């Protein structure tokens, strides 16, 4: 029997290497630029700047859809008349580029073969969560996916964590949250008495229960190693 019955995962920076997503964005813009005879480097700068402005405009802790930002940023490159298939091309570029953090897929698969339930708790659009997890072939290893799109708020708002707890009828005292951002993942989970795994230097602090640099340490923390 494991020490914890439920494990929550963030996606970006924990399961997925964030740099690989940015590389997917760059490949997407390069693809569009080639068809439209644009210089890809300044086009990427304009696109990422417009996307950043989209997120800056949100009223915290409410969530603003990333796909709306993608649409605005892409339209800006084409005087509001982007290619009709831009969305599919973006998904294809990101899916092809995405890489996992070291140890993430095998740890997820290891936990899924036990009595432990797993859920995503991530500030992300729902379709994008499915796209990234599917690209890494771990989507079916999760019992639930909580996204900011579904809840309407971002971490550390407690509604994000309560959504996952309620969906799995999970006990906070037997739940573990794995995150890479102290003020979002760790503080938010700890407020509901959920133990936390701080992954990397930006997730350490007084409310972090366990500090790790390798996700392959997680099964031992959960109590199923060996």
Coordinates of N, CA and C in Angstrom, one line a residue:
X1 N 0.9 -1.2 0.0 CA 0.0 0.0 0.0 C 0.9 1.2 0.0
X2 N 0.6 2.2 -0.9 CA 1.4 3.4 -0.9 C 1.1 4.4 0.2
X3 N 2.0 5.3 0.5 CA 1.8 6.3 1.5 C 0.8 7.3 1.0
X4 N 0.8 7.6 -0.2 CA -0.2 8.6 -0.8 C -1.1 7.8 -1.8
X5 N -2.3 8.3 -1.8 CA -3.3 7.6 -2.7 C -3.6 8.4 -4.0
X6 N -3.1 9.7 -4.0 CA -3.4 10.6 -5.2 C -2.2 11.4 -5.4
X7 N -1.8 11.6 -6.7 CA -0.7 12.5 -7.1 C -1.2 13.5 -8.1
X8 N -1.0 14.8 -7.9 CA -1.3 15.8 -8.8 C 0.0 16.3 -9.5
X9 N -0.1 16.5 -10.8 CA 1.0 16.9 -11.6 C 0.7 18.3 -12.3
X10 N 1.7 19.2 -12.3 CA 1.7 20.3 -13.2 C 2.2 19.8 -14.6
X11 N 1.9 20.5 -15.6 CA 2.4 20.1 -16.9 C 3.7 20.8 -17.3
X12 N 3.6 22.1 -17.6 CA 4.7 22.9 -18.1 C 5.8 23.0 -17.0
X13 N 7.0 22.6 -17.4 CA 8.1 22.6 -16.5 C 8.3 21.5 -15.5
X14 N 7.3 20.6 -15.6 CA 7.3 19.4 -14.7 C 7.2 18.1 -15.6
X15 N 6.1 18.0 -16.4 CA 6.0 16.9 -17.3 C 6.7 17.3 -18.7
X16 N 6.5 18.5 -19.1 CA 6.9 19.0 -20.4 C 8.1 20.0 -20.2
X17 N 9.1 19.8 -21.0 CA 10.2 20.8 -21.1 C 9.7 22.0 -21.8
X18 N 9.7 23.2 -21.0 CA 9.1 24.4 -21.6 C 9.8 24.9 -22.8
X19 N 11.1 24.7 -22.9 CA 11.9 25.1 -24.0 C 11.4 24.4 -25.3
X20 N 11.0 23.2 -25.2 CA 10.5 22.5 -26.4 C 9.2 23.1 -26.9
X21 N 8.4 23.6 -26.0 CA 7.1 24.3 -26.5 C 7.5 25.6 -27.3
X22 N 8.5 26.3 -26.7 CA 8.9 27.5 -27.4 C 9.5 27.1 -28.8
X23 N 10.2 26.0 -28.9 CA 10.7 25.6 -30.2 C 9.6 25.2 -31.1
X24 N 8.5 24.7 -30.6 CA 7.3 24.4 -31.4 C 6.7 25.7 -32.0
X25 N 6.7 26.7 -31.1 CA 6.2 28.0 -31.6 C 7.1 28.6 -32.7
X26 N 8.4 28.4 -32.5 CA 9.3 28.9 -33.6 C 9.1 28.2 -34.9
X27 N 8.9 26.9 -34.8 CA 8.7 26.1 -36.0 C 7.4 26.5 -36.7
X28 N 6.4 26.8 -35.9 CA 5.1 27.2 -36.4 C 5.3 28.5 -37.2
X29 N 5.9 29.5 -36.6 CA 6.1 30.8 -37.3 C 7.0 30.6 -38.5
X30 N 8.0 29.8 -38.4 CA 8.9 29.5 -39.6 C 8.1 28.9 -40.8
X31 N 7.2 28.0 -40.4 CA 6.3 27.4 -41.4 C 5.4 28.4 -42.1
X32 N 4.8 29.3 -41.3 CA 3.9 30.3 -41.8 C 4.7 31.3 -42.6
X33 N 5.9 31.7 -42.1 CA 6.7 32.7 -42.8 C 7.1 32.3 -44.2
X34 N 7.4 31.0 -44.3 CA 7.9 30.5 -45.5 C 6.8 30.6 -46.6
X35 N 5.6 30.4 -46.2 CA 4.5 30.5 -47.2 C 4.1 31.9 -47.5
X36 N 4.4 32.8 -46.6 CA 3.9 34.2 -46.8 C 5.1 35.1 -47.1
X37 N 6.2 34.6 -47.3 CA 7.4 35.4 -47.7 C 7.7 36.4 -46.6
X38 N 7.7 36.0 -45.3 CA 8.0 36.9 -44.2 C 9.3 36.5 -43.7
X39 N 10.0 37.4 -43.0 CA 11.2 37.1 -42.3 C 10.8 36.5 -41.0
X40 N 11.2 35.2 -40.8 CA 10.7 34.5 -39.6 C 11.2 35.0 -38.3
X41 N 12.4 35.6 -38.2 CA 12.9 36.0 -36.9 C 12.1 37.2 -36.3
X42 N 11.9 38.3 -37.1 CA 11.0 39.4 -36.6 C 9.6 39.0 -36.4
X43 N 9.1 38.0 -37.3 CA 7.7 37.6 -37.2 C 7.6 36.8 -35.8
X44 N 8.5 36.0 -35.4 CA 8.4 35.3 -34.2 C 8.4 36.3 -33.0
X45 N 9.3 37.3 -33.1 CA 9.3 38.4 -32.1 C 8.0 39.1 -31.9
X46 N 7.4 39.4 -33.0 CA 6.0 40.1 -33.0 C 5.0 39.1 -32.4
X47 N 5.0 37.9 -32.8 CA 4.1 36.9 -32.4 C 4.2 36.7 -30.9
X48 N 5.4 36.5 -30.4 CA 5.5 36.2 -28.9 C 5.2 37.4 -28.1
X49 N 5.5 38.6 -28.6 CA 5.2 39.9 -27.9 C 3.7 40.0 -27.8
X50 N 3.0 39.8 -28.9 CA 1.5 39.9 -28.9 C 0.9 38.9 -27.9
X51 N 1.5 37.7 -27.9 CA 1.0 36.6 -27.0 C 1.2 37.0 -25.5
X52 N 2.4 37.6 -25.3 CA 2.6 38.1 -23.9 C 1.7 39.2 -23.5
X53 N 1.4 40.1 -24.4 CA 0.4 41.2 -24.1 C -1.0 40.6 -23.8
X54 N -1.3 39.5 -24.4 CA -2.6 38.9 -24.2 C -2.7 38.4 -22.8
X55 N -1.7 37.8 -22.3 CA -1.7 37.2 -20.9 C -1.6 38.3 -19.9
X56 N -0.9 39.4 -20.2 CA -0.7 40.5 -19.2 C -2.0 41.2 -19.0
X57 N -3.0 41.1 -19.9 CA -4.2 41.8 -19.7 C -5.2 41.1 -18.9
X58 N -4.9 39.9 -18.4 CA -5.9 39.2 -17.6 C -6.0 39.7 -16.2
X59 N -7.2 39.5 -15.6 CA -7.4 39.9 -14.2 C -7.2 38.7 -13.3
X60 N -6.0 38.7 -12.6 CA -5.7 37.6 -11.7 C -6.7 37.5 -10.6
X61 N -7.0 36.2 -10.2 CA -6.5 35.0 -10.6 C -7.3 34.3 -11.8
X62 N -8.1 35.1 -12.4 CA -8.9 34.5 -13.5 C -8.0 34.1 -14.7
X63 N -8.5 33.1 -15.4 CA -7.7 32.6 -16.5 C -8.1 33.2 -17.8
X64 N -7.1 33.4 -18.7 CA -7.4 33.9 -20.0 C -6.9 32.8 -21.0
X65 N -7.8 32.4 -21.9 CA -7.5 31.3 -22.9 C -6.2 31.6 -23.7
X66 N -5.3 30.6 -23.7 CA -4.1 30.7 -24.5 C -4.5 30.7 -26.0
X67 N -5.5 29.9 -26.4 CA -5.8 29.8 -27.8 C -6.3 31.2 -28.4
X68 N -7.0 32.0 -27.5 CA -7.4 33.3 -28.0 C -6.1 34.2 -28.2
X69 N -5.1 34.0 -27.4 CA -3.9 34.7 -27.6 C -3.1 34.3 -28.8
X70 N -3.2 33.0 -29.1 CA -2.6 32.5 -30.3 C -3.3 33.1 -31.5
X71 N -4.6 33.1 -31.5 CA -5.3 33.7 -32.6 C -5.0 35.2 -32.8
X72 N -5.0 35.9 -31.7 CA -4.6 37.4 -31.9 C -3.2 37.6 -32.4
X73 N -2.3 36.8 -31.9 CA -0.9 37.0 -32.3 C -0.7 36.6 -33.7
X74 N -1.4 35.5 -34.2 CA -1.2 35.1 -35.6 C -1.9 36.1 -36.5
X75 N -3.1 36.5 -36.1 CA -3.8 37.5 -37.0 C -3.0 38.8 -37.2
X76 N -2.2 39.2 -36.1 CA -1.4 40.4 -36.2 C -0.4 40.3 -37.3
X77 N 0.1 39.1 -37.6 CA 1.1 38.9 -38.6 C 0.5 39.0 -40.0
X78 N -0.8 38.8 -40.1 CA -1.4 38.8 -41.5 C -2.5 39.8 -41.6
X79 N -2.4 40.9 -40.9 CA -3.4 42.0 -41.0 C -4.8 41.5 -40.8
X80 N -4.9 40.6 -39.8 CA -6.2 40.0 -39.4 C -6.8 39.1 -40.4
X81 N -5.9 38.5 -41.3 CA -6.4 37.5 -42.3 C -5.4 36.4 -42.4
X82 N -5.3 35.6 -41.3 CA -4.3 34.6 -41.2 C -4.8 33.4 -42.1
X83 N -3.9 32.4 -42.4 CA -4.3 31.2 -43.1 C -5.4 30.5 -42.3
X84 N -6.3 29.9 -43.0 CA -7.4 29.2 -42.4 C -6.9 28.0 -41.5
X85 N -5.8 27.4 -41.9 CA -5.4 26.2 -41.2 C -4.3 26.5 -40.1
X86 N -4.2 27.8 -39.7 CA -3.1 28.2 -38.8 C -3.2 27.4 -37.5
X87 N -4.4 27.1 -37.0 CA -4.5 26.4 -35.7 C -4.0 25.0 -35.8
X88 N -4.3 24.3 -36.9 CA -3.9 22.9 -37.1 C -2.4 22.9 -37.2
X89 N -1.8 23.9 -37.9 CA -0.4 24.0 -38.1 C 0.4 24.2 -36.8
X90 N -0.2 25.0 -35.9 CA 0.4 25.3 -34.6 C 0.4 24.0 -33.8
X91 N -0.8 23.3 -33.8 CA -0.8 22.1 -33.0 C 0.2 21.1 -33.5
X92 N 0.3 21.0 -34.8 CA 1.3 20.0 -35.4 C 2.7 20.3 -35.0
X93 N 3.0 21.6 -35.1 CA 4.4 22.1 -34.8 C 4.7 21.8 -33.3
X94 N 3.8 22.1 -32.4 CA 4.1 21.9 -31.0 C 4.1 20.5 -30.7
X95 N 3.2 19.7 -31.2 CA 3.2 18.2 -31.0 C 4.5 17.6 -31.4
X96 N 5.0 18.0 -32.5 CA 6.3 17.5 -33.0 C 7.5 17.9 -32.2
X97 N 7.4 19.0 -31.6 CA 8.6 19.6 -30.9 C 8.6 19.2 -29.4
X98 N 7.5 18.9 -28.8 CA 7.4 18.7 -27.4 C 8.3 17.6 -26.9
X99 N 9.0 17.8 -25.8 CA 9.9 16.9 -25.2 C 9.5 16.8 -23.7
X100 N 9.7 15.6 -23.1 CA 9.4 15.5 -21.6 C 10.5 15.9 -20.8
X101 N 10.3 16.3 -19.6 CA 11.3 16.4 -18.6 C 11.9 15.1 -18.2
X102 N 13.1 15.0 -17.9 CA 13.8 13.8 -17.6 C 13.0 13.0 -16.5
X103 N 12.7 11.8 -16.8 CA 12.0 10.9 -15.8 C 10.5 11.0 -15.8
X104 N 9.9 12.0 -16.4 CA 8.5 12.2 -16.3 C 7.6 11.1 -16.8
X105 N 7.8 10.7 -18.1 CA 6.9 9.6 -18.6 C 7.0 8.3 -17.9
X106 N 8.3 7.9 -17.5 CA 8.4 6.6 -16.8 C 7.9 6.7 -15.4
X107 N 8.0 7.8 -14.8 CA 7.4 8.0 -13.4 C 5.9 7.9 -13.5
X108 N 5.3 8.6 -14.4 CA 3.8 8.6 -14.6 C 3.4 7.2 -14.9
X109 N 4.1 6.5 -15.7 CA 3.7 5.1 -16.1 C 3.9 4.2 -14.8
X110 N 4.9 4.4 -14.1 CA 5.2 3.6 -12.9 C 4.0 3.8 -11.9
X111 N 3.6 5.0 -11.7 CA 2.5 5.2 -10.7 C 1.2 4.7 -11.2
X112 N 1.0 4.7 -12.5 CA -0.3 4.3 -13.1 C -0.5 2.8 -12.9
X113 N 0.5 2.0 -12.7 CA 0.4 0.6 -12.5 C 0.1 0.2 -11.0
X114 N -0.2 1.2 -10.2 CA -0.4 1.0 -8.8 C -1.8 1.4 -8.3
X115 N -2.0 1.5 -7.0 CA -3.3 1.9 -6.5 C -3.4 3.4 -6.4
X116 N -2.5 4.1 -7.0 CA -2.4 5.6 -6.9 C -3.2 6.2 -8.0
X117 N -4.1 7.2 -7.7 CA -4.7 7.9 -8.8 C -3.9 9.1 -9.2
X118 N -3.9 9.5 -10.4 CA -3.1 10.7 -10.9 C -4.0 11.7 -11.6
X119 N -3.7 13.0 -11.3 CA -4.5 14.0 -12.0 C -3.6 15.1 -12.4
X120 N -3.9 15.8 -13.5 CA -3.2 17.0 -13.9 C -3.9 18.2 -13.1
X121 N -3.1 19.1 -12.6 CA -3.6 20.4 -12.1 C -2.7 21.5 -12.7
X122 N -3.2 22.1 -13.8 CA -2.3 22.9 -14.6 C -3.0 24.1 -15.2
X123 N -2.3 25.3 -15.2 CA -2.8 26.5 -15.8 C -2.6 26.4 -17.3
X124 N -3.6 25.8 -18.0 CA -3.5 25.5 -19.4 C -4.9 25.4 -20.0
X125 N -5.0 25.6 -21.3 CA -6.2 25.3 -22.0 C -6.4 23.8 -22.0
X126 N -7.7 23.3 -22.0 CA -8.0 21.9 -21.9 C -7.5 21.2 -23.2
X127 N -7.8 21.6 -24.4 CA -7.3 20.9 -25.6 C -5.8 20.9 -25.6
X128 N -5.1 21.9 -25.2 CA -3.6 21.9 -25.2 C -3.1 20.9 -24.2
X129 N -3.7 20.7 -23.1 CA -3.3 19.7 -22.1 C -3.3 18.3 -22.7
X130 N -4.5 18.1 -23.4 CA -4.6 16.8 -24.1 C -3.6 16.6 -25.2
X131 N -3.3 17.7 -25.9 CA -2.3 17.6 -27.0 C -0.9 17.2 -26.5
X132 N -0.5 17.9 -25.4 CA 0.8 17.7 -24.9 C 1.0 16.3 -24.3
X133 N 0.0 15.9 -23.5 CA 0.0 14.6 -22.9 C 0.0 13.5 -23.9
X134 N -0.8 13.7 -24.9 CA -0.9 12.7 -26.0 C 0.4 12.6 -26.8
X135 N 1.1 13.8 -27.0 CA 2.3 13.7 -27.7 C 3.4 12.9 -27.0
X136 N 3.3 12.9 -25.7 CA 4.2 12.1 -24.8 C 3.7 10.7 -24.5
X137 N 2.5 10.4 -25.0 CA 1.9 9.1 -24.9 C 1.6 8.7 -23.4
X138 N 1.2 9.7 -22.6 CA 0.8 9.5 -21.2 C -0.6 9.9 -20.9
X139 N -1.4 10.4 -21.9 CA -2.7 10.9 -21.6 C -3.6 9.9 -20.9
X140 N -3.5 8.6 -21.3 CA -4.4 7.6 -20.7 C -3.9 7.1 -19.3
X141 N -2.8 7.7 -18.8 CA -2.3 7.3 -17.5 C -2.9 8.2 -16.4
X142 N -3.7 9.2 -16.8 CA -4.3 10.1 -15.8 C -5.8 9.8 -15.6
X143 N -6.2 9.8 -14.4 CA -7.6 9.6 -14.0 C -8.5 10.8 -14.1
X144 N -7.8 12.0 -14.1 CA -8.6 13.2 -14.3 C -7.6 14.3 -14.7
X145 N -8.2 15.3 -15.4 CA -7.4 16.5 -15.8 C -8.1 17.7 -15.4
X146 N -7.5 18.5 -14.5 CA -8.0 19.8 -14.1 C -7.2 20.9 -14.8
X147 N -7.9 21.7 -15.6 CA -7.2 22.8 -16.3 C -7.8 24.1 -15.8
X148 N -7.0 25.2 -16.0 CA -7.5 26.5 -15.7 C -8.7 26.9 -16.6
X149 N -8.7 26.4 -17.8 CA -9.8 26.7 -18.7 C -11.1 26.1 -18.1
X150 N -11.1 24.9 -17.6 CA -12.3 24.2 -17.0 C -12.7 24.9 -15.7
X151 N -11.8 25.4 -14.9 CA -12.1 26.0 -13.6 C -12.3 27.5 -13.7
X152 N -11.6 28.1 -14.6 CA -11.7 29.5 -14.8 C -10.7 30.4 -14.0
X153 N -9.9 29.7 -13.3 CA -8.9 30.4 -12.4 C -7.5 29.7 -12.6
X154 N -6.5 30.4 -12.1 CA -5.2 29.9 -12.1 C -4.7 29.6 -10.7
X155 N -3.7 28.7 -10.6 CA -3.1 28.4 -9.3 C -2.4 29.7 -8.8
X156 N -2.4 30.0 -7.5 CA -2.7 29.1 -6.4 C -4.1 29.1 -5.9
X157 N -5.1 29.6 -6.7 CA -6.4 29.6 -6.3 C -6.9 28.2 -5.9
X158 N -7.5 28.1 -4.7 CA -7.8 26.8 -4.2 C -8.8 26.0 -5.1
X159 N -9.6 26.7 -5.9 CA -10.6 26.0 -6.8 C -9.9 25.1 -7.7
X160 N -8.7 25.4 -8.1 CA -8.0 24.4 -9.0 C -7.7 23.1 -8.3
X161 N -7.3 23.1 -7.1 CA -7.0 21.9 -6.4 C -8.2 21.2 -5.9
X162 N -9.2 22.0 -5.5 CA -10.5 21.4 -5.1 C -11.2 20.6 -6.2
X163 N -11.0 21.2 -7.4 CA -11.6 20.5 -8.6 C -11.1 19.1 -8.7
X164 N -9.8 18.9 -8.6 CA -9.2 17.6 -8.7 C -9.5 16.7 -7.6
X165 N -9.5 17.3 -6.4 CA -9.8 16.5 -5.2 C -11.2 16.0 -5.3
X166 N -12.2 16.8 -5.7 CA -13.6 16.4 -5.8 C -13.8 15.4 -6.9
X167 N -13.1 15.5 -8.0 CA -13.2 14.6 -9.1 C -12.8 13.2 -8.7
X168 N -11.8 13.1 -7.9 CA -11.2 11.8 -7.5 C -11.7 11.4 -6.1
X169 N -12.5 12.2 -5.5 CA -12.9 11.9 -4.1 C -11.7 11.6 -3.2
X170 N -10.7 12.5 -3.4 CA -9.4 12.3 -2.8 C -9.3 13.0 -1.4
X171 N -8.6 12.4 -0.5 CA -8.3 13.0 0.8 C -7.1 13.9 0.7
X172 N -7.1 15.2 1.0 CA -6.0 16.0 0.9 C -4.8 15.5 1.7
X173 N -5.0 14.8 2.8 CA -4.0 14.3 3.6 C -3.2 13.2 3.0
X174 N -3.8 12.6 2.0 CA -3.2 11.4 1.3 C -2.9 11.8 -0.2
X175 N -2.7 13.1 -0.4 CA -2.5 13.6 -1.8 C -1.2 14.4 -1.8
X176 N -0.5 14.3 -3.0 CA 0.8 14.9 -3.2 C 0.7 15.7 -4.5
X177 N 1.2 17.0 -4.4 CA 1.3 17.9 -5.6 C 2.7 18.0 -6.0
X178 N 3.0 17.8 -7.3 CA 4.3 18.0 -7.9 C 4.3 19.2 -8.7
X179 N 5.1 20.2 -8.4 CA 5.1 21.4 -9.1 C 6.5 22.1 -9.2
X180 N 6.7 23.0 -10.1 CA 8.0 23.7 -10.2 C 7.9 25.2 -9.9
X181 N 6.8 25.7 -9.4 CA 6.7 27.1 -9.0 C 6.1 27.2 -7.6
X182 N 6.9 27.8 -6.7 CA 6.6 27.8 -5.3 C 5.3 28.6 -5.1
X183 N 5.2 29.8 -5.6 CA 4.0 30.6 -5.4 C 2.7 30.1 -6.0
X184 N 2.8 29.2 -6.9 CA 1.6 28.7 -7.6 C 1.3 27.3 -7.1
X185 N 2.2 26.4 -7.4 CA 1.9 25.0 -7.2 C 2.0 24.6 -5.7
X186 N 3.1 25.1 -5.0 CA 3.4 24.7 -3.7 C 2.4 25.4 -2.7
X187 N 2.4 26.7 -2.8 CA 1.6 27.5 -1.8 C 0.1 27.1 -2.0
X188 N -0.4 27.0 -3.2 CA -1.8 26.7 -3.4 C -2.2 25.3 -2.9
X189 N -1.3 24.3 -3.1 CA -1.6 23.0 -2.6 C -1.5 22.9 -1.0
X190 N -0.5 23.6 -0.5 CA -0.3 23.5 1.0 C -1.4 24.2 1.7
X191 N -2.1 25.2 1.1 CA -3.2 25.8 1.7 C -4.4 24.9 2.0
X192 N -4.4 23.8 1.3 CA -5.4 22.8 1.5 C -4.9 21.5 2.2
X193 N -3.7 21.7 2.8 CA -3.1 20.6 3.6 C -2.7 19.4 2.7
X194 N -2.3 19.7 1.4 CA -1.8 18.8 0.5 C -0.3 18.8 0.6
X195 N 0.4 17.7 0.8 CA 1.8 17.6 0.8 C 2.3 18.0 -0.6
X196 N 3.6 18.5 -0.7 CA 4.1 19.0 -2.0 C 5.5 18.5 -2.3
X197 N 5.7 18.3 -3.6 CA 7.0 18.0 -4.1 C 7.5 19.2 -4.9
X198 N 8.5 19.9 -4.4 CA 9.1 21.0 -5.2 C 10.1 20.5 -6.1
X199 N 9.8 20.6 -7.4 CA 10.7 20.1 -8.5 C 11.5 21.3 -9.0
X200 N 12.8 21.3 -8.7 CA 13.7 22.3 -9.2 C 13.8 23.5 -8.2
X201 N 14.7 24.4 -8.5 CA 15.1 25.5 -7.6 C 14.0 26.6 -7.3
X202 N 13.0 26.7 -8.3 CA 12.0 27.7 -8.1 C 10.8 27.2 -7.3
X203 N 10.9 26.0 -6.8 CA 9.8 25.4 -6.0 C 10.1 25.1 -4.6
X204 N 11.2 25.7 -4.1 CA 11.6 25.4 -2.7 C 11.2 26.6 -1.8
X205 N 10.9 26.2 -0.6 CA 10.4 27.2 0.4 C 9.9 26.4 1.6
X206 N 9.4 27.2 2.6 CA 9.0 26.6 3.9 C 7.8 25.7 3.7
X207 N 7.0 25.9 2.7 CA 5.8 25.0 2.5 C 6.0 23.8 1.6
X208 N 7.3 23.6 1.2 CA 7.6 22.5 0.3 C 7.9 21.3 1.2
X209 N 7.2 20.2 1.0 CA 7.3 19.0 1.9 C 8.6 18.2 1.5
X210 N 8.8 18.1 0.1 CA 9.9 17.4 -0.4 C 10.5 18.2 -1.5
X211 N 11.8 18.2 -1.6 CA 12.6 18.9 -2.6 C 13.3 17.9 -3.5
X212 N 13.1 18.0 -4.8 CA 13.8 17.0 -5.7 C 14.3 17.7 -6.9
X213 N 15.3 17.1 -7.6 CA 15.8 17.5 -8.9 C 15.6 16.5 -9.9
X214 N 15.1 15.3 -9.5 CA 14.9 14.2 -10.4 C 13.5 13.6 -10.2
X215 N 12.7 13.6 -11.2 CA 11.3 13.0 -11.0 C 11.3 11.5 -10.7
X216 N 12.4 10.9 -10.9 CA 12.4 9.4 -10.6 C 12.5 9.2 -9.1
X217 N 12.6 10.2 -8.3 CA 12.5 10.1 -6.9 C 11.1 10.0 -6.4
X218 N 10.1 10.3 -7.3 CA 8.7 10.4 -6.8 C 8.2 9.1 -6.3
X219 N 8.4 8.0 -7.0 CA 7.8 6.7 -6.5 C 8.3 6.4 -5.1
X220 N 9.5 6.7 -4.8 CA 10.0 6.5 -3.4 C 9.3 7.3 -2.4
X221 N 9.0 8.6 -2.8 CA 8.2 9.5 -1.9 C 6.8 9.0 -1.7
X222 N 6.2 8.6 -2.8 CA 4.8 8.1 -2.7 C 4.7 6.8 -1.9
X223 N 5.8 6.0 -1.9 CA 5.9 4.8 -1.1 C 5.6 3.5 -1.9
X224 N 6.0 3.6 -3.3 CA 5.7 2.4 -4.1 C 7.0 1.9 -4.7
X225 N 8.2 2.5 -4.4 CA 9.4 2.1 -5.0 C 9.8 0.7 -4.5
X226 N 10.5 0.0 -5.4 CA 11.1 -1.3 -5.0 C 10.2 -2.4 -5.5

